CSV table of N, CA, C and O in Angstrom, one decimal:
chain,number,residue,atom,x,y,z
A,17,MET,N,-10.0,26.6,2.7
A,17,MET,CA,-8.7,26.7,3.3
A,17,MET,C,-8.2,28.1,3.0
A,17,MET,O,-8.3,28.6,1.9
A,18,PRO,N,-7.6,28.8,4.0
A,18,PRO,CA,-7.1,30.1,3.8
A,18,PRO,C,-5.9,30.1,2.8
A,18,PRO,O,-5.2,29.1,2.6
A,19,VAL,N,-5.8,31.2,2.1
A,19,VAL,CA,-4.8,31.3,1.1
A,19,VAL,C,-3.4,31.3,1.6
A,19,VAL,O,-2.4,30.9,1.0
A,20,ASP,N,-3.2,31.7,2.9
A,20,ASP,CA,-1.9,31.7,3.5
A,20,ASP,C,-1.3,30.3,3.8
A,20,ASP,O,-0.1,30.2,4.2
A,21,GLY,N,-2.1,29.3,3.6
A,21,GLY,CA,-1.6,27.9,3.8
A,21,GLY,C,-1.3,27.5,5.3
A,21,GLY,O,-0.7,26.5,5.6
A,22,SER,N,-1.9,28.3,6.2
A,22,SER,CA,-1.6,28.0,7.6
A,22,SER,C,-2.6,27.0,8.2
A,22,SER,O,-2.3,26.5,9.3
A,23,SER,N,-3.7,26.7,7.6
A,23,SER,CA,-4.6,25.7,8.2
A,23,SER,C,-4.0,24.3,8.0
A,23,SER,O,-3.4,24.0,7.0
A,24,PRO,N,-4.2,23.5,9.0
A,24,PRO,CA,-3.7,22.1,9.0
A,24,PRO,C,-4.3,21.3,7.8
A,24,PRO,O,-5.5,21.5,7.5
A,25,VAL,N,-3.5,20.4,7.3
A,25,VAL,CA,-4.0,19.5,6.3
A,25,VAL,C,-3.8,18.1,6.8
A,25,VAL,O,-2.7,17.7,7.3
A,26,LEU,N,-4.9,17.3,6.8
A,26,LEU,CA,-4.8,15.9,7.4
A,26,LEU,C,-4.2,15.0,6.4
A,26,LEU,O,-4.6,14.8,5.3
A,27,LEU,N,-3.1,14.3,6.9
A,27,LEU,CA,-2.4,13.3,6.1
A,27,LEU,C,-2.3,12.0,7.0
A,27,LEU,O,-1.6,12.0,8.0
A,28,ASP,N,-3.0,11.0,6.6
A,28,ASP,CA,-3.0,9.8,7.4
A,28,ASP,C,-3.6,8.6,6.6
A,28,ASP,O,-4.2,8.8,5.6
A,29,GLY,N,-3.4,7.5,7.2
A,29,GLY,CA,-4.0,6.3,6.6
A,29,GLY,C,-3.2,5.5,5.7
A,29,GLY,O,-2.1,5.8,5.4
A,30,GLU,N,-3.7,4.3,5.4
A,30,GLU,CA,-2.9,3.3,4.7
A,30,GLU,C,-2.6,3.8,3.3
A,30,GLU,O,-1.5,3.6,2.8
A,31,GLU,N,-3.5,4.5,2.6
A,31,GLU,CA,-3.3,4.9,1.3
A,31,GLU,C,-2.1,5.9,1.2
A,31,GLU,O,-1.2,5.8,0.4
A,32,TRP,N,-2.1,6.8,2.2
A,32,TRP,CA,-1.0,7.8,2.3
A,32,TRP,C,0.3,7.1,2.5
A,32,TRP,O,1.4,7.4,1.9
A,33,GLN,N,0.4,6.2,3.5
A,33,GLN,CA,1.6,5.5,3.9
A,33,GLN,C,2.1,4.6,2.7
A,33,GLN,O,3.3,4.5,2.5
A,34,ALA,N,1.2,4.1,1.9
A,34,ALA,CA,1.6,3.2,0.8
A,34,ALA,C,2.4,3.9,-0.2
A,34,ALA,O,3.3,3.3,-0.9
A,35,TYR,N,2.2,5.2,-0.4
A,35,TYR,CA,3.0,6.0,-1.3
A,35,TYR,C,4.5,5.9,-1.0
A,35,TYR,O,5.3,5.9,-1.9
A,36,PHE,N,4.8,5.9,0.2
A,36,PHE,CA,6.2,5.9,0.6
A,36,PHE,C,6.8,4.5,0.9
A,36,PHE,O,8.0,4.4,1.2
A,37,ARG,N,6.0,3.5,0.7
A,37,ARG,CA,6.5,2.1,0.8
A,37,ARG,C,6.6,1.5,-0.5
A,37,ARG,O,7.5,0.7,-0.7
A,38,ASN,N,5.8,1.8,-1.5
A,38,ASN,CA,5.6,1.0,-2.7
A,38,ASN,C,6.2,1.7,-4.0
A,38,ASN,O,5.9,1.1,-5.0
A,39,PHE,N,6.9,2.7,-3.9
A,39,PHE,CA,7.4,3.3,-5.1
A,39,PHE,C,8.6,2.5,-5.6
A,39,PHE,O,9.3,1.8,-4.9
A,40,GLU,N,8.8,2.7,-6.9
A,40,GLU,CA,9.8,1.8,-7.6
A,40,GLU,C,11.2,2.5,-7.8
A,40,GLU,O,12.2,1.8,-7.8
A,41,ARG,N,11.2,3.8,-8.1
A,41,ARG,CA,12.5,4.5,-8.3
A,41,ARG,C,12.7,5.7,-7.5
A,41,ARG,O,13.8,5.9,-6.9
A,42,SER,N,11.7,6.6,-7.4
A,42,SER,CA,11.9,7.8,-6.6
A,42,SER,C,10.6,8.3,-6.1
A,42,SER,O,9.5,8.0,-6.7
A,43,ALA,N,10.7,8.9,-5.0
A,43,ALA,CA,9.5,9.6,-4.4
A,43,ALA,C,9.9,11.0,-4.1
A,43,ALA,O,10.9,11.3,-3.5
A,44,PHE,N,9.0,11.9,-4.6
A,44,PHE,CA,9.2,13.4,-4.3
A,44,PHE,C,8.0,13.9,-3.6
A,44,PHE,O,6.9,13.6,-4.0
A,45,ARG,N,8.2,14.6,-2.6
A,45,ARG,CA,7.1,15.2,-1.8
A,45,ARG,C,7.4,16.7,-1.7
A,45,ARG,O,8.5,17.2,-1.3
A,46,LEU,N,6.4,17.5,-2.2
A,46,LEU,CA,6.5,19.0,-2.1
A,46,LEU,C,5.5,19.4,-0.9
A,46,LEU,O,4.3,19.1,-1.0
A,47,GLU,N,6.0,20.0,0.1
A,47,GLU,CA,5.2,20.5,1.2
A,47,GLU,C,5.1,22.0,1.1
A,47,GLU,O,6.1,22.7,1.2
A,48,VAL,N,3.9,22.4,0.9
A,48,VAL,CA,3.6,23.9,0.7
A,48,VAL,C,2.8,24.5,1.9
A,48,VAL,O,2.9,25.7,2.1
A,49,HIS,N,2.2,23.6,2.7
A,49,HIS,CA,1.4,24.1,3.8
A,49,HIS,C,2.4,24.4,5.0
A,49,HIS,O,3.4,23.7,5.1
A,50,GLN,N,2.0,25.3,5.8
A,50,GLN,CA,2.9,25.6,7.0
A,50,GLN,C,2.6,24.7,8.2
A,50,GLN,O,3.4,24.6,9.1
A,51,THR,N,1.5,24.0,8.2
A,51,THR,CA,1.1,23.1,9.2
A,51,THR,C,0.4,21.9,8.6
A,51,THR,O,-0.5,22.1,7.8
A,52,TYR,N,0.8,20.7,9.0
A,52,TYR,CA,0.2,19.5,8.6
A,52,TYR,C,-0.3,18.8,9.9
A,52,TYR,O,0.4,18.9,10.9
A,53,THR,N,-1.4,18.1,9.8
A,53,THR,CA,-1.9,17.4,10.9
A,53,THR,C,-1.9,15.9,10.6
A,53,THR,O,-2.6,15.4,9.7
A,54,MET,N,-1.0,15.2,11.3
A,54,MET,CA,-0.9,13.8,11.2
A,54,MET,C,-1.1,13.2,12.6
A,54,MET,O,-0.3,13.4,13.5
A,55,PRO,N,-2.2,12.5,12.7
A,55,PRO,CA,-2.5,11.9,14.1
A,55,PRO,C,-1.4,11.2,14.7
A,55,PRO,O,-1.2,11.2,15.9
A,56,ALA,N,-0.6,10.5,13.9
A,56,ALA,CA,0.6,9.7,14.5
A,56,ALA,C,1.6,10.6,15.0
A,56,ALA,O,2.5,10.2,15.8
A,57,GLU,N,1.7,11.9,14.6
A,57,GLU,CA,2.6,12.9,15.1
A,57,GLU,C,2.1,13.7,16.3
A,57,GLU,O,2.9,14.4,16.9
A,58,ALA,N,0.9,13.6,16.6
A,58,ALA,CA,0.3,14.5,17.6
A,58,ALA,C,1.0,14.5,18.9
A,58,ALA,O,1.3,15.6,19.5
A,59,ALA,N,1.4,13.4,19.5
A,59,ALA,CA,2.0,13.4,20.8
A,59,ALA,C,3.4,14.0,20.7
A,59,ALA,O,3.8,14.7,21.6
A,60,THR,N,4.2,13.7,19.6
A,60,THR,CA,5.6,14.2,19.6
A,60,THR,C,5.6,15.7,19.3
A,60,THR,O,6.4,16.4,19.8
A,61,VAL,N,4.6,16.2,18.5
A,61,VAL,CA,4.5,17.6,18.3
A,61,VAL,C,4.2,18.3,19.6
A,61,VAL,O,4.8,19.3,20.0
A,62,ARG,N,3.2,17.7,20.3
A,62,ARG,CA,2.9,18.3,21.7
A,62,ARG,C,4.1,18.3,22.6
A,62,ARG,O,4.4,19.3,23.3
A,63,ASP,N,4.9,17.2,22.6
A,63,ASP,CA,6.1,17.1,23.4
A,63,ASP,C,7.1,18.2,23.0
A,63,ASP,O,7.6,18.9,23.9
A,64,PHE,N,7.3,18.3,21.7
A,64,PHE,CA,8.2,19.4,21.2
A,64,PHE,C,7.8,20.7,21.7
A,64,PHE,O,8.6,21.5,22.2
A,65,LEU,N,6.5,21.1,21.5
A,65,LEU,CA,6.0,22.4,21.8
A,65,LEU,C,6.1,22.6,23.3
A,65,LEU,O,6.2,23.8,23.8
A,66,GLY,N,6.0,21.5,24.1
A,66,GLY,CA,6.1,21.6,25.5
A,66,GLY,C,7.5,21.7,26.1
A,66,GLY,O,7.7,21.8,27.3
A,67,GLY,N,8.5,21.7,25.2
A,67,GLY,CA,9.9,21.9,25.6
A,67,GLY,C,10.6,20.6,25.9
A,67,GLY,O,11.7,20.6,26.5
A,68,ALA,N,10.0,19.5,25.6
A,68,ALA,CA,10.7,18.2,25.9
A,68,ALA,C,11.9,18.0,25.0
A,68,ALA,O,12.0,18.6,23.9
A,69,SER,N,12.8,17.1,25.5
A,69,SER,CA,13.9,16.7,24.6
A,69,SER,C,13.5,15.7,23.7
A,69,SER,O,12.6,14.9,23.9
A,70,MET,N,14.1,15.6,22.5
A,70,MET,CA,13.8,14.6,21.5
A,70,MET,C,14.1,13.2,22.1
A,70,MET,O,15.2,13.0,22.6
A,71,PRO,N,13.1,12.3,22.0
A,71,PRO,CA,13.3,11.0,22.6
A,71,PRO,C,14.4,10.2,21.8
A,71,PRO,O,14.6,10.4,20.6
A,72,GLU,N,15.1,9.3,22.5
A,72,GLU,CA,16.1,8.4,21.9
A,72,GLU,C,15.3,7.6,20.9
A,72,GLU,O,14.3,7.1,21.2
A,73,GLY,N,15.9,7.4,19.8
A,73,GLY,CA,15.3,6.6,18.7
A,73,GLY,C,14.1,7.2,18.0
A,73,GLY,O,13.4,6.5,17.3
A,74,PHE,N,14.0,8.5,18.2
A,74,PHE,CA,12.9,9.2,17.6
A,74,PHE,C,12.8,9.0,16.1
A,74,PHE,O,13.8,9.1,15.4
A,75,ASN,N,11.7,8.6,15.6
A,75,ASN,CA,11.4,8.3,14.1
A,75,ASN,C,12.2,7.2,13.6
A,75,ASN,O,12.4,7.1,12.3
A,76,ALA,N,12.7,6.3,14.4
A,76,ALA,CA,13.6,5.2,13.9
A,76,ALA,C,12.9,4.3,12.8
A,76,ALA,O,13.6,4.0,11.9
A,77,PRO,N,11.6,3.9,12.9
A,77,PRO,CA,11.1,3.2,11.9
A,77,PRO,C,11.1,3.9,10.5
A,77,PRO,O,11.3,3.3,9.5
A,78,TRP,N,10.8,5.2,10.5
A,78,TRP,CA,10.8,6.0,9.3
A,78,TRP,C,12.2,6.1,8.8
A,78,TRP,O,12.5,5.9,7.5
A,79,HIS,N,13.2,6.3,9.6
A,79,HIS,CA,14.6,6.3,9.2
A,79,HIS,C,15.0,5.0,8.6
A,79,HIS,O,15.8,5.0,7.6
A,80,GLN,N,14.5,3.9,9.1
A,80,GLN,CA,14.9,2.6,8.5
A,80,GLN,C,14.2,2.5,7.1
A,80,GLN,O,14.9,1.9,6.2
A,81,THR,N,13.0,3.0,7.0
A,81,THR,CA,12.4,3.0,5.6
A,81,THR,C,13.2,3.7,4.6
A,81,THR,O,13.5,3.3,3.5
A,82,ILE,N,13.7,4.9,5.0
A,82,ILE,CA,14.5,5.7,4.1
A,82,ILE,C,15.8,5.0,3.8
A,82,ILE,O,16.2,4.9,2.6
A,83,ARG,N,16.5,4.4,4.8
A,83,ARG,CA,17.7,3.6,4.6
A,83,ARG,C,17.5,2.4,3.6
A,83,ARG,O,18.3,2.1,2.8
A,84,ASP,N,16.4,1.7,3.8
A,84,ASP,CA,16.0,0.6,3.0
A,84,ASP,C,15.9,1.0,1.5
A,84,ASP,O,16.4,0.3,0.6
A,85,HIS,N,15.2,2.1,1.3
A,85,HIS,CA,15.0,2.6,-0.1
A,85,HIS,C,16.3,3.0,-0.7
A,85,HIS,O,16.6,2.6,-1.8
A,86,ALA,N,17.1,3.7,0.1
A,86,ALA,CA,18.4,4.1,-0.4
A,86,ALA,C,19.3,2.9,-0.7
A,86,ALA,O,20.0,2.9,-1.8
A,87,ALA,N,19.3,1.9,0.1
A,87,ALA,CA,20.1,0.7,-0.1
A,87,ALA,C,19.6,0.0,-1.4
A,87,ALA,O,20.5,-0.7,-2.1
A,88,ALA,N,18.4,0.1,-1.7
A,88,ALA,CA,17.8,-0.5,-3.0
A,88,ALA,C,18.0,0.4,-4.2
A,88,ALA,O,17.5,0.0,-5.3
A,89,GLY,N,18.6,1.6,-4.0
A,89,GLY,CA,18.8,2.5,-5.1
A,89,GLY,C,17.7,3.4,-5.4
A,89,GLY,O,17.7,4.0,-6.5
A,90,ARG,N,16.7,3.5,-4.5
A,90,ARG,CA,15.6,4.3,-4.7
A,90,ARG,C,15.8,5.6,-4.0
A,90,ARG,O,16.4,5.6,-2.9
A,91,THR,N,15.4,6.8,-4.5
A,91,THR,CA,15.6,8.0,-3.9
A,91,THR,C,14.3,8.6,-3.3
A,91,THR,O,13.3,8.4,-3.9
A,92,MET,N,14.5,9.3,-2.2
A,92,MET,CA,13.4,10.1,-1.6
A,92,MET,C,13.9,11.5,-1.5
A,92,MET,O,14.9,11.8,-0.9
A,93,THR,N,13.1,12.4,-2.0
A,93,THR,CA,13.4,13.8,-2.0
A,93,THR,C,12.2,14.6,-1.5
A,93,THR,O,11.0,14.2,-1.8
A,94,ARG,N,12.4,15.6,-0.7
A,94,ARG,CA,11.3,16.4,-0.2
A,94,ARG,C,11.7,17.9,-0.3
A,94,ARG,O,12.9,18.3,-0.1
A,95,ALA,N,10.8,18.7,-0.7
A,95,ALA,CA,11.0,20.2,-0.7
A,95,ALA,C,9.9,20.8,0.2
A,95,ALA,O,8.8,20.4,0.2
A,96,LYS,N,10.3,21.6,1.1
A,96,LYS,CA,9.5,22.3,2.1
A,96,LYS,C,9.5,23.8,1.9
A,96,LYS,O,10.6,24.4,2.0
A,97,ILE,N,8.4,24.4,1.5
A,97,ILE,CA,8.3,25.8,1.3
A,97,ILE,C,7.9,26.4,2.7
A,97,ILE,O,7.0,25.9,3.3
A,98,VAL,N,8.7,27.3,3.1
A,98,VAL,CA,8.4,27.9,4.4
A,98,VAL,C,8.2,29.4,4.3
A,98,VAL,O,8.7,30.1,3.4
A,99,ARG,N,7.5,29.9,5.3
A,99,ARG,CA,7.3,31.3,5.4
A,99,ARG,C,7.8,31.7,6.8
A,99,ARG,O,7.8,30.9,7.7
A,100,ARG,N,8.2,33.0,6.9
A,100,ARG,CA,8.7,33.5,8.2
A,100,ARG,C,7.7,34.4,8.8
A,100,ARG,O,7.1,35.1,8.0
A,101,PRO,N,7.5,34.4,10.1
A,101,PRO,CA,8.1,33.5,11.0
A,101,PRO,C,7.6,32.0,10.8
A,101,PRO,O,6.5,31.8,10.4
A,102,LEU,N,8.5,31.1,11.2
A,102,LEU,CA,8.1,29.7,11.1
A,102,LEU,C,7.0,29.4,12.0
A,102,LEU,O,6.9,29.9,13.1
A,103,THR,N,6.1,28.5,11.6
A,103,THR,CA,5.0,28.0,12.4
A,103,THR,C,5.6,27.1,13.4
A,103,THR,O,6.7,26.5,13.2
A,104,PRO,N,4.9,26.8,14.5
A,104,PRO,CA,5.4,25.8,15.5
A,104,PRO,C,5.6,24.5,14.8
A,104,PRO,O,6.6,23.8,15.1
A,105,TYR,N,4.8,24.1,13.9
A,105,TYR,CA,4.9,22.8,13.2
A,105,TYR,C,6.2,22.8,12.4
A,105,TYR,O,7.0,21.8,12.4
A,106,SER,N,6.5,23.9,11.7
A,106,SER,CA,7.7,23.9,10.9
A,106,SER,C,9.0,23.9,11.8
A,106,SER,O,10.0,23.2,11.4
A,107,ARG,N,8.9,24.5,12.9
A,107,ARG,CA,10.0,24.5,13.9
A,107,ARG,C,10.2,23.0,14.3
A,107,ARG,O,11.4,22.5,14.4
A,108,TYR,N,9.1,22.3,14.6
A,108,TYR,CA,9.2,20.9,14.9
A,108,TYR,C,9.9,20.1,13.8
A,108,TYR,O,10.8,19.3,14.1
A,109,LEU,N,9.5,20.3,12.6
A,109,LEU,CA,10.1,19.6,11.5
A,109,LEU,C,11.6,19.9,11.4
A,109,LEU,O,12.4,18.9,11.3
A,110,PHE,N,12.0,21.2,11.5
A,110,PHE,CA,13.4,21.5,11.3
A,110,PHE,C,14.3,21.1,12.5
A,110,PHE,O,15.5,20.8,12.3
A,111,GLU,N,13.7,21.0,13.7
A,111,GLU,CA,14.5,20.6,14.8
A,111,GLU,C,14.5,19.2,15.1
A,111,GLU,O,15.5,18.6,15.5
A,112,TRP,N,13.4,18.5,14.9
A,112,TRP,CA,13.3,17.1,15.3
A,112,TRP,C,13.2,16.1,14.2
A,112,TRP,O,13.7,15.0,14.3
A,113,CYS,N,12.7,16.5,13.0
A,113,CYS,CA,12.4,15.5,12.0
A,113,CYS,C,13.5,15.6,10.8
A,113,CYS,O,14.1,14.5,10.5
A,114,ILE,N,13.7,16.7,10.3
A,114,ILE,CA,14.5,16.8,9.1
A,114,ILE,C,16.0,16.3,9.3
A,114,ILE,O,16.5,15.6,8.5
A,115,PRO,N,16.6,16.7,10.4
A,115,PRO,CA,18.0,16.2,10.6
A,115,PRO,C,18.2,14.7,10.5
A,115,PRO,O,19.1,14.1,9.8
A,116,GLY,N,17.3,14.0,11.2
A,116,GLY,CA,17.3,12.5,11.1
A,116,GLY,C,17.0,11.9,9.8
A,116,GLY,O,17.6,10.9,9.4
A,117,ASN,N,16.0,12.5,9.1
A,117,ASN,CA,15.7,12.1,7.8
A,117,ASN,C,16.9,12.2,6.8
A,117,ASN,O,17.1,11.3,6.0
A,118,VAL,N,17.5,13.4,6.9
A,118,VAL,CA,18.7,13.6,6.0
A,118,VAL,C,19.8,12.6,6.3
A,118,VAL,O,20.4,12.0,5.5
A,119,ALA,N,20.1,12.4,7.6
A,119,ALA,CA,21.1,11.4,8.0
A,119,ALA,C,20.8,10.0,7.5
A,119,ALA,O,21.7,9.2,7.2
A,120,ALA,N,19.5,9.7,7.4
A,120,ALA,CA,19.1,8.4,6.9
A,120,ALA,C,19.2,8.3,5.4
A,120,ALA,O,19.1,7.2,4.9
A,121,GLY,N,19.2,9.4,4.7
A,121,GLY,CA,19.4,9.4,3.2
A,121,GLY,C,18.4,10.1,2.4
A,121,GLY,O,18.4,10.1,1.2
A,122,GLU,N,17.4,10.8,3.1
A,122,GLU,CA,16.5,11.6,2.3
A,122,GLU,C,17.1,12.9,1.9
A,122,GLU,O,17.9,13.5,2.6
A,123,ASP,N,16.8,13.3,0.7
A,123,ASP,CA,17.3,14.6,0.2
A,123,ASP,C,16.2,15.7,0.4
A,123,ASP,O,15.1,15.5,0.2
A,124,TYR,N,16.7,16.9,0.8
A,124,TYR,CA,15.8,18.0,1.0
A,124,TYR,C,16.3,19.1,0.1
A,124,TYR,O,17.5,19.3,-0.1
């Protein structure tokens, strides 16, 4: 992997998803790479990069997960390290993902 952190990192599968379903008090995620490759996001990243509008209800299941944890008194926190200029993936996160996550109760 290049030192600049620009190569995609694959995050997928049941083991990965279980981290964010099964924690007891808090979950903290530190994102240091500038691009992540998640097969479940491929279509929405492609749509974003193609200039599409964010779909109605975008990320609704994830937002419900965040709300459920918050209602149970569990916290979810994420830190994203960014470099300028932003990568296309980081722009996708800041424009389509992070605002809804914060509204649902995730701390950044």
